[in-house]
Coordinates of C-alpha atoms and ligand atoms in Angstrom, one line a residue:
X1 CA 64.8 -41.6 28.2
X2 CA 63.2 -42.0 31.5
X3 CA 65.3 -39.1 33.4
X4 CA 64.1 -36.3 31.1
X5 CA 60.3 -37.1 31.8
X6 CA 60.7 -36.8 35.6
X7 CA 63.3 -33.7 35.3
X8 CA 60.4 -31.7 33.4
X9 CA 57.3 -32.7 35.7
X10 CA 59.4 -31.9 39.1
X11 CA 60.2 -28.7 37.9
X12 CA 56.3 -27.9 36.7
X13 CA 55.5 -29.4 40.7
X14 CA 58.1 -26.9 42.1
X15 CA 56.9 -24.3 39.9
X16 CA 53.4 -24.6 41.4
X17 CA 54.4 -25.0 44.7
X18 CA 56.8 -21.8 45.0
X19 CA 54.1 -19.6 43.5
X20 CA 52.2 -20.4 47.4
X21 CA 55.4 -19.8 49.7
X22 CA 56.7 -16.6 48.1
X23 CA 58.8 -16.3 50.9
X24 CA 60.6 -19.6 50.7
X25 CA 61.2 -19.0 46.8
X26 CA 64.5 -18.1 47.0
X27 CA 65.9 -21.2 49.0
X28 CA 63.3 -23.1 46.4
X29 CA 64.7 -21.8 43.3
X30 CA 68.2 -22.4 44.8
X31 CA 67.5 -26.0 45.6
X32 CA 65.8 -26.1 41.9
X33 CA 68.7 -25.2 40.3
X34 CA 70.9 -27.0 41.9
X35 CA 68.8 -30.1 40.9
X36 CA 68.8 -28.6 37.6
X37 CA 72.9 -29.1 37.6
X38 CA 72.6 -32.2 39.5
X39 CA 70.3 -33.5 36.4
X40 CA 72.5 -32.5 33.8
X41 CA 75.8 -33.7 35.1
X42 CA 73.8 -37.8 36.1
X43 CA 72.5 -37.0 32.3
X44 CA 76.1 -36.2 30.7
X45 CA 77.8 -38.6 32.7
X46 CA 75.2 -41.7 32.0
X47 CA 76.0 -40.4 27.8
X48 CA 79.7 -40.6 28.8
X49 CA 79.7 -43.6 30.3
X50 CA 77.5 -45.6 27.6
X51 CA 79.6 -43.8 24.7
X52 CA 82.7 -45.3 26.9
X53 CA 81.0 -48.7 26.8
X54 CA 80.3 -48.6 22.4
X55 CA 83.6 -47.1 22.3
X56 CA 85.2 -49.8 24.2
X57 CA 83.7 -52.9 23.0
X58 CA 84.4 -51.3 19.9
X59 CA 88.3 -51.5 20.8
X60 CA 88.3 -55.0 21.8
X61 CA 86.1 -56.1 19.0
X62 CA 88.5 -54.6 17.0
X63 CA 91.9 -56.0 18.8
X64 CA 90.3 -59.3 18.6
X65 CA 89.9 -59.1 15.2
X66 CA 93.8 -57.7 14.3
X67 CA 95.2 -60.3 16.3
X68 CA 93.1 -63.4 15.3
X69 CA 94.1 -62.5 11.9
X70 CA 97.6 -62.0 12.2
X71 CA 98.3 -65.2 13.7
X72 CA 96.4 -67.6 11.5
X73 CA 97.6 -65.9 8.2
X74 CA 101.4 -66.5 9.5
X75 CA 101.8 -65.9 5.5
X76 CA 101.8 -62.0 5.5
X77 CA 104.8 -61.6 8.1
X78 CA 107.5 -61.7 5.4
X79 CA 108.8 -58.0 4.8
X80 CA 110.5 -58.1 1.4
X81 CA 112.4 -55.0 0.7
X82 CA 113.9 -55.0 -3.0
X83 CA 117.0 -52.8 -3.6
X84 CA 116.4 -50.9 -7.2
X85 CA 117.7 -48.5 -9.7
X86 CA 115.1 -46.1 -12.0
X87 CA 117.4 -47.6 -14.5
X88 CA 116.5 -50.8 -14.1
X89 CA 113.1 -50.5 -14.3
X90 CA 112.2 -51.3 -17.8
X91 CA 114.9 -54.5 -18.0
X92 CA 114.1 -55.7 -14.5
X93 CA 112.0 -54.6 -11.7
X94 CA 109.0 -54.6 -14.3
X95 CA 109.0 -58.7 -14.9
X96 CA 108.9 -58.6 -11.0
X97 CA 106.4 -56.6 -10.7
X98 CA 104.4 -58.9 -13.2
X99 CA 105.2 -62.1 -11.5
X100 CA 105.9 -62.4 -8.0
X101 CA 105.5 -59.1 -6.1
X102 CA 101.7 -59.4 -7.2
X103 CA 100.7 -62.2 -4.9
X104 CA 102.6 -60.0 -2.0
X105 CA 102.4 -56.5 -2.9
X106 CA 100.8 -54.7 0.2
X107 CA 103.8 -56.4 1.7
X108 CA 107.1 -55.1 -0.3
X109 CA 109.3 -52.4 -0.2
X110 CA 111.7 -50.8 -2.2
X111 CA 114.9 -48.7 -2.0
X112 CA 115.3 -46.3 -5.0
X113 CA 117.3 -44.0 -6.4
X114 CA 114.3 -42.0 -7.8
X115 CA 110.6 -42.5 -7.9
X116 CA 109.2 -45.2 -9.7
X117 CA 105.7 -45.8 -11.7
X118 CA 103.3 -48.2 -10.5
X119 CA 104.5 -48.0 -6.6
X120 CA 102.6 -47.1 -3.9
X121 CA 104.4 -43.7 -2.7
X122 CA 104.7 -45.3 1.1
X123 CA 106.2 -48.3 0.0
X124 CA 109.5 -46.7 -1.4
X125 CA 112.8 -44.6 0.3
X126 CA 114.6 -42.6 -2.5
X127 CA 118.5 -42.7 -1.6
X128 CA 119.5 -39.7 -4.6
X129 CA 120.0 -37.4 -2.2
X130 CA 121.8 -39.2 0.3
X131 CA 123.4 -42.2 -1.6
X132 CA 124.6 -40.0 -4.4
X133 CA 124.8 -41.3 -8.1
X134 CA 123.8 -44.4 -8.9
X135 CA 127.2 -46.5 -8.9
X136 CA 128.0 -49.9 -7.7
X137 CA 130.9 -48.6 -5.6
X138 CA 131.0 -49.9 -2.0
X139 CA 129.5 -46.5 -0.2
X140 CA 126.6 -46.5 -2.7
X141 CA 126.2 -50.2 -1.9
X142 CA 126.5 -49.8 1.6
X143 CA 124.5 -47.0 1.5
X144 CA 121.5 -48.5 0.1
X145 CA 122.0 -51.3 2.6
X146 CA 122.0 -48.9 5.0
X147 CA 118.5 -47.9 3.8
X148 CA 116.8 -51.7 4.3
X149 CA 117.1 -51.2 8.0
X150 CA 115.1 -47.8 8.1
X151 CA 112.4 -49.9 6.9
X152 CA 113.5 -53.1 8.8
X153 CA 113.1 -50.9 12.1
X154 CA 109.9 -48.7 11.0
X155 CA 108.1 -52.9 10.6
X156 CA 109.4 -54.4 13.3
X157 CA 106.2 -54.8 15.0
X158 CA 104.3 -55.9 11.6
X159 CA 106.7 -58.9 10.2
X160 CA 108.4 -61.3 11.5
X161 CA 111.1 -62.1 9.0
X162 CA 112.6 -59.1 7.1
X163 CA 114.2 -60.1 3.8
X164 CA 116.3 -58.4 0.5
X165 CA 116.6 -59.1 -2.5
X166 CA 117.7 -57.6 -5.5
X167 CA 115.7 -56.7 -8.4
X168 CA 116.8 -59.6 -10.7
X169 CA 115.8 -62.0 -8.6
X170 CA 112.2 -64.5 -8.9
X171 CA 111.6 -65.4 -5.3
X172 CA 109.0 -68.4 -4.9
X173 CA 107.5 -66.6 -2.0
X174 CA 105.5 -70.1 -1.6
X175 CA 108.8 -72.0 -0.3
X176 CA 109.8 -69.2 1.0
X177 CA 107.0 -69.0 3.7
X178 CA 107.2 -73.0 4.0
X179 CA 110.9 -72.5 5.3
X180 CA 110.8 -69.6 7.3
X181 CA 107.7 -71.1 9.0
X182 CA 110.0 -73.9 10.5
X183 CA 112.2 -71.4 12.2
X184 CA 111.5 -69.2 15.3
X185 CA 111.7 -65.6 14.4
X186 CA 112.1 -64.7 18.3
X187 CA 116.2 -66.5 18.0
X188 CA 118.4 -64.9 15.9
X189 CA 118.3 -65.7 12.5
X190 CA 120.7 -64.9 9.2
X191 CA 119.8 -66.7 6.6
X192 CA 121.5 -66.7 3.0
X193 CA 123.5 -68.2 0.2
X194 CA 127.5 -68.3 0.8
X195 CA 128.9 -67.6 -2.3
X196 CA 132.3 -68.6 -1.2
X197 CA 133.2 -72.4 -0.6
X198 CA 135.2 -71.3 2.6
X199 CA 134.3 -68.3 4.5
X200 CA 136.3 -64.9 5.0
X201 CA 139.8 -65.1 6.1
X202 CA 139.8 -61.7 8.7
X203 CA 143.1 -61.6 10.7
X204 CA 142.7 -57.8 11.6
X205 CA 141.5 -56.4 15.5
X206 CA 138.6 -56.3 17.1
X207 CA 138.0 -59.9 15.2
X208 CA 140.1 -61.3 13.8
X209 CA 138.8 -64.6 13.1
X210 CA 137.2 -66.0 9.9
X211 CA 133.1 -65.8 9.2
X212 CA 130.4 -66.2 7.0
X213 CA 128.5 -63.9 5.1
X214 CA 125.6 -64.0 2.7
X215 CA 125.5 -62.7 -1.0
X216 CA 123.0 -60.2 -0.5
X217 CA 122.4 -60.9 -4.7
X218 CA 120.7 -64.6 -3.7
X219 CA 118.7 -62.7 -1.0
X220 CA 119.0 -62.7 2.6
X221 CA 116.4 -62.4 5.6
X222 CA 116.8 -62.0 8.8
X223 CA 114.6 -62.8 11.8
X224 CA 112.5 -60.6 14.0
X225 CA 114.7 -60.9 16.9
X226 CA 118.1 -60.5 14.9
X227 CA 116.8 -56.9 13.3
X228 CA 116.6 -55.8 16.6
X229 CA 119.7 -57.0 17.9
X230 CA 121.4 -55.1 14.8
X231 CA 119.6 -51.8 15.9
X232 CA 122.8 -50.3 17.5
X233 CA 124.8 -50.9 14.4
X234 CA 121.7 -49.9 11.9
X235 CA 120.8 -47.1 14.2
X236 CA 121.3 -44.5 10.9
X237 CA 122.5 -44.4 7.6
X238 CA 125.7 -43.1 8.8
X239 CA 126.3 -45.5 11.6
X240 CA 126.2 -48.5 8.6
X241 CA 127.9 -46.7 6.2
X242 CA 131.2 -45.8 8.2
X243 CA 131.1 -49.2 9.6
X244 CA 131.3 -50.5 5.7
X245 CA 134.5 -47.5 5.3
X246 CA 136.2 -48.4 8.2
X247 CA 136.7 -52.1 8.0
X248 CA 136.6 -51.9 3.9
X249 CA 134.4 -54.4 3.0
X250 CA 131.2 -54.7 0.8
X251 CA 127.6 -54.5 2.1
X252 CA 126.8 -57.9 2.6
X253 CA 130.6 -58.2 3.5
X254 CA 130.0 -55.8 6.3
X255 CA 126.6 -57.1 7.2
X256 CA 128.6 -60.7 8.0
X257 CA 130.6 -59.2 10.2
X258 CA 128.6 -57.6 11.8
X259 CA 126.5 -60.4 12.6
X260 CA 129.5 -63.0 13.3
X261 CA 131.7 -60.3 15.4
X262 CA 129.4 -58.5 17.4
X263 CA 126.3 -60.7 17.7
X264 CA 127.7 -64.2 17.5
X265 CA 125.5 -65.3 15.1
X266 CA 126.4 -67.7 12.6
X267 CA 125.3 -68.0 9.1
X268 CA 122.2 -70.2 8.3
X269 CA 123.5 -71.4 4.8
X270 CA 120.6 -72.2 2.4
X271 CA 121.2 -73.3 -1.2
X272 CA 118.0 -72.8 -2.1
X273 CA 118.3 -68.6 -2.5
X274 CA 120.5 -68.3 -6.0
X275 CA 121.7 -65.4 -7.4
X276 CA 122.8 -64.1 -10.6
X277 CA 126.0 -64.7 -10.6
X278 CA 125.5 -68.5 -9.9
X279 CA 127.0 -69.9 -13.3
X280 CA 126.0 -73.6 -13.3
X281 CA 122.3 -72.7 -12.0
X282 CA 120.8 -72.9 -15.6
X283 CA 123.6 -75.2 -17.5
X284 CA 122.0 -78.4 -17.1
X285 CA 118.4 -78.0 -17.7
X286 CA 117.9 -81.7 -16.7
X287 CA 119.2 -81.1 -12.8
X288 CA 116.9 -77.9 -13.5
X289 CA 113.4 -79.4 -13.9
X290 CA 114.0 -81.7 -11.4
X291 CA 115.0 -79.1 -8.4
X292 CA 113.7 -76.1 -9.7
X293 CA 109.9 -76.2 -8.0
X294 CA 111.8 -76.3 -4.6
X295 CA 114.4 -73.3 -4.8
X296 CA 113.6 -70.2 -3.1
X297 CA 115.0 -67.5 -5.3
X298 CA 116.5 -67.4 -8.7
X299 CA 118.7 -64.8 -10.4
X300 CA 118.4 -63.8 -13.8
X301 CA 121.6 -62.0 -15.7
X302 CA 120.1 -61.4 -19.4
X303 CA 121.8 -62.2 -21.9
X304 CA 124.5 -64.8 -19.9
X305 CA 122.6 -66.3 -17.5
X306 CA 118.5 -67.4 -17.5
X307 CA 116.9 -70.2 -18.3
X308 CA 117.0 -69.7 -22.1
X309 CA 115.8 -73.4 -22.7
X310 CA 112.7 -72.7 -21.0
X311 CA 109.5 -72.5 -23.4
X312 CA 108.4 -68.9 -23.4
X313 CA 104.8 -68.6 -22.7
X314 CA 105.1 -64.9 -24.0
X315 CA 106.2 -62.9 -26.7
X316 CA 110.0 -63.1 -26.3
X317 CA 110.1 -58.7 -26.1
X318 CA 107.3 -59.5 -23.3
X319 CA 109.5 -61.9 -21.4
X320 CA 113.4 -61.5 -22.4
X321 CA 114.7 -63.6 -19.3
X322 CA 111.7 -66.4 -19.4
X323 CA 110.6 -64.6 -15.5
X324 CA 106.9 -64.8 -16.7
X325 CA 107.2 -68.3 -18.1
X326 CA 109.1 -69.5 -14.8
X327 CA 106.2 -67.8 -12.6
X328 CA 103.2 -69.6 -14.5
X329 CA 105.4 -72.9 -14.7
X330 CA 105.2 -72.7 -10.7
X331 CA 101.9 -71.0 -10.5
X332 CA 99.7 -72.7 -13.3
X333 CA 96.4 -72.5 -11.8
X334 CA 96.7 -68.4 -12.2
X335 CA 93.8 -67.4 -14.5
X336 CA 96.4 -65.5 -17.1
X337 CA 98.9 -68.1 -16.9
X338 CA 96.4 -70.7 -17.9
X339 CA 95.7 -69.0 -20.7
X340 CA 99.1 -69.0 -21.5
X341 CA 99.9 -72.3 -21.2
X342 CA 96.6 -73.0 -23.5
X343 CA 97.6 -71.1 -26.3
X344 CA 101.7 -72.5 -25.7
X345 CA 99.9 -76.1 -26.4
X346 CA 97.8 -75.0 -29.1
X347 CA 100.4 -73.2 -31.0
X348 CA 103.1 -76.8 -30.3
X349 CA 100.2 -79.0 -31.2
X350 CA 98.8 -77.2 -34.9
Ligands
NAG1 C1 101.8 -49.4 -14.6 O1 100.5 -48.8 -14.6 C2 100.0 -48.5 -15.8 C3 98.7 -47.8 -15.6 O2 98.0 -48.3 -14.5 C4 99.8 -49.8 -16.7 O3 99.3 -49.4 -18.0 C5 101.2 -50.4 -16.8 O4 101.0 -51.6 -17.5 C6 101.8 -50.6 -15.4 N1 103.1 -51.2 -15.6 C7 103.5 -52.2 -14.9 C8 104.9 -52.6 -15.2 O5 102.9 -52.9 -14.2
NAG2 C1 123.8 -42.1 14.3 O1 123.9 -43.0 15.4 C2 125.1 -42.7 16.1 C3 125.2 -43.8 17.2 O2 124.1 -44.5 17.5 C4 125.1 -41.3 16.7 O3 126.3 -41.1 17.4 C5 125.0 -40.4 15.5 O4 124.9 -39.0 16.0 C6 123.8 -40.7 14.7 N1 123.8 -39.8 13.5 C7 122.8 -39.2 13.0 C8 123.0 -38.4 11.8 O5 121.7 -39.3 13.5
NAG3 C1 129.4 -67.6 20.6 O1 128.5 -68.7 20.4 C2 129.0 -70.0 20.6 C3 127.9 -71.0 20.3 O2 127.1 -70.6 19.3 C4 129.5 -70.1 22.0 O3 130.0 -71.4 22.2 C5 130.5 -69.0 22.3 O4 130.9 -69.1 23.7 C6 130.0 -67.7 22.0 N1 131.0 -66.7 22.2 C7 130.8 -65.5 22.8 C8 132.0 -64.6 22.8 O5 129.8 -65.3 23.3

């Protein structure tokens, strides 16, 4: 504000003054001008510099701010990607979508054979192409398992834990942060259900010793530090895919091995993560109640195996495998669940 004034009145005072020495007015106006320049560029610069300083303080105002919040919410650094299938939406990625993936949405992902309603067009890979027909052969498997990584390596600077799950499966995302919270993500962590009693007999070359794997159907999550020591062998869909082919095993066969041959990381066994092939998990609805606010994951196989003794809090064509009952049993404070629950009473109490 200041320079302008005194740039304007010292060229009015050498205006005057060259019009009496005519014959210095040449080295005059040279000198002028050159103050003229100097003026501008101390002018321009003093902008750049205080548009550096906003800009700046801007910055750190603002890296403050990203990293105060993503260290006290530890809560949003689960990444949970959810293998799908168009045809599946109706029967069971839609009760998911009603239940638990609303209290995390911004913060799951799903692979897909095709696109899906409702989902955000960033938060899904489409494996048609690639993957080929929807099949539950090993390639297609592995290939879709393939698929979790690209995501698992695009986040690995946002999460911390990187978990799947398949899309008939409730996952209390509440225990779910309580456990992985006692763990450190930076040491290599595979965590999972075994859903064998004695783990994989492997005689063949170049291991040929017996290992662990996880049923990727009870869900499985790994830690920060273990995605990235996978990143050679999850590289590209290709990489994971022959790797599957060429030792013959399964997905979350191969995933095992993977783990247990080349990394030497042994499974962290949790009985907590179910899946849907677990056959006692709903038989005795006594053992049920008591445990069932402390599992991490259930899976639900409609018409064989749900909790069918479980009120239903909906119409039954509204909630076939009791999800939506389940999630306001666990979440009962939730404005629509209370409701629920209300009219449940009312109707049990006329
Ligand atoms: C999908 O979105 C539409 C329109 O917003 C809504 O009517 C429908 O209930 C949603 N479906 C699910 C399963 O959330
Ligand atoms: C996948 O990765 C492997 C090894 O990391 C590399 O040799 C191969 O060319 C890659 N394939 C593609 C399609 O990028
Ligand atoms: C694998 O890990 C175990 C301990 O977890 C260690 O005793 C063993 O030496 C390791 N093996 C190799 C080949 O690194």
């Amino acid at each position: 504000m200041f320079m302008p004034f005194t740039y304007s009145s010292e060229m009015q005072l050498s205006r005057q003054f060259c019009s009496y020495c005519t014959c210095h007015g040449y080295i005059r106006r040279r000198i002028n001008s050159l103050n003229t320049y100097l003026m501008i560029y101390f002018i321009l610069f003093s902008i750049m510099i205080y548009y550096h300083s906003l800009t700046s303080s801007k910055t750190t105002q603002f890296d403050i701010q990203s990293s105060s919040s993503s260290s006290s919410s530890s809560s949003n650094r689960i990444m949970y990607v959810i293998r799908t299938s168009s045809k599946f939406y109706t029967t069971r990625l839609k009760y998911l979508l009603q239940t638990w993936i609303l209290l995390v949405n911004e913060h799951v992902y799903f692979i897909t054979d095709k696109i899906l309603p409702n989902i955000s067009y960033n938060h899904f890979i489409l494996t048609e192409k690639i993957c080929g027909h929807e099949k539950h052969a090993m390639n297609t498997l592995c290939c879709k398992t393939a698929h979790d990584f690209i995501f698992f390596h695009r986040y690995l600077t946002k999460y911390d834990w990187f978990c799947h799950f398949d899309d008939d499966q409730y996952v209390n995302i509440n225990n779910l942060e309580k456990y992985l919270s006692t763990l450190n993500f930076n040491r290599p962590y595979y965590i999972g259900r075994n859903s064998w009693s004695k783990p994989l007999n492997r005689l063949k070359q170049p291991y040929p010793y017996p290992f662990w794997f996880a049923t990727l159907g009870a869900g499985v999550c790994l830690s920060k530090y273990l995605v990235h020591l996978l990143e050679p062998y999850t590289r590209n869909i290709s990489k994971f895919i022959n790797g599957c082919l060429k030792e013959n095993y399964h997905d979350d066969i191969y995933l095992g091995f993977l783990i247990s041959a080349y990394l030497n990381v042994t499974l962290t066994k949790n009985i907590r993560f179910h899946s849907h092939l677990e056959k006692d998990f709903y038989k005795d609805k006594q053992k049920f109640f008591k445990i069932f606010t402390e599992q991490i994951t259930f899976g639900f196989f409609y018409p064989y195996n749900y909790p069918n003794f479980l009120p239903n809090f909906y119409q039954s064509h509204l909630d076939r495998s009791h999800i939506r009952t389940l999630h306001c049993l666990l979440y009962p404070y939730i404005f629509e669940c209370q409701i629920k629950i209300r009219q449940y009473l009312l109707n049990m109490t006329k």
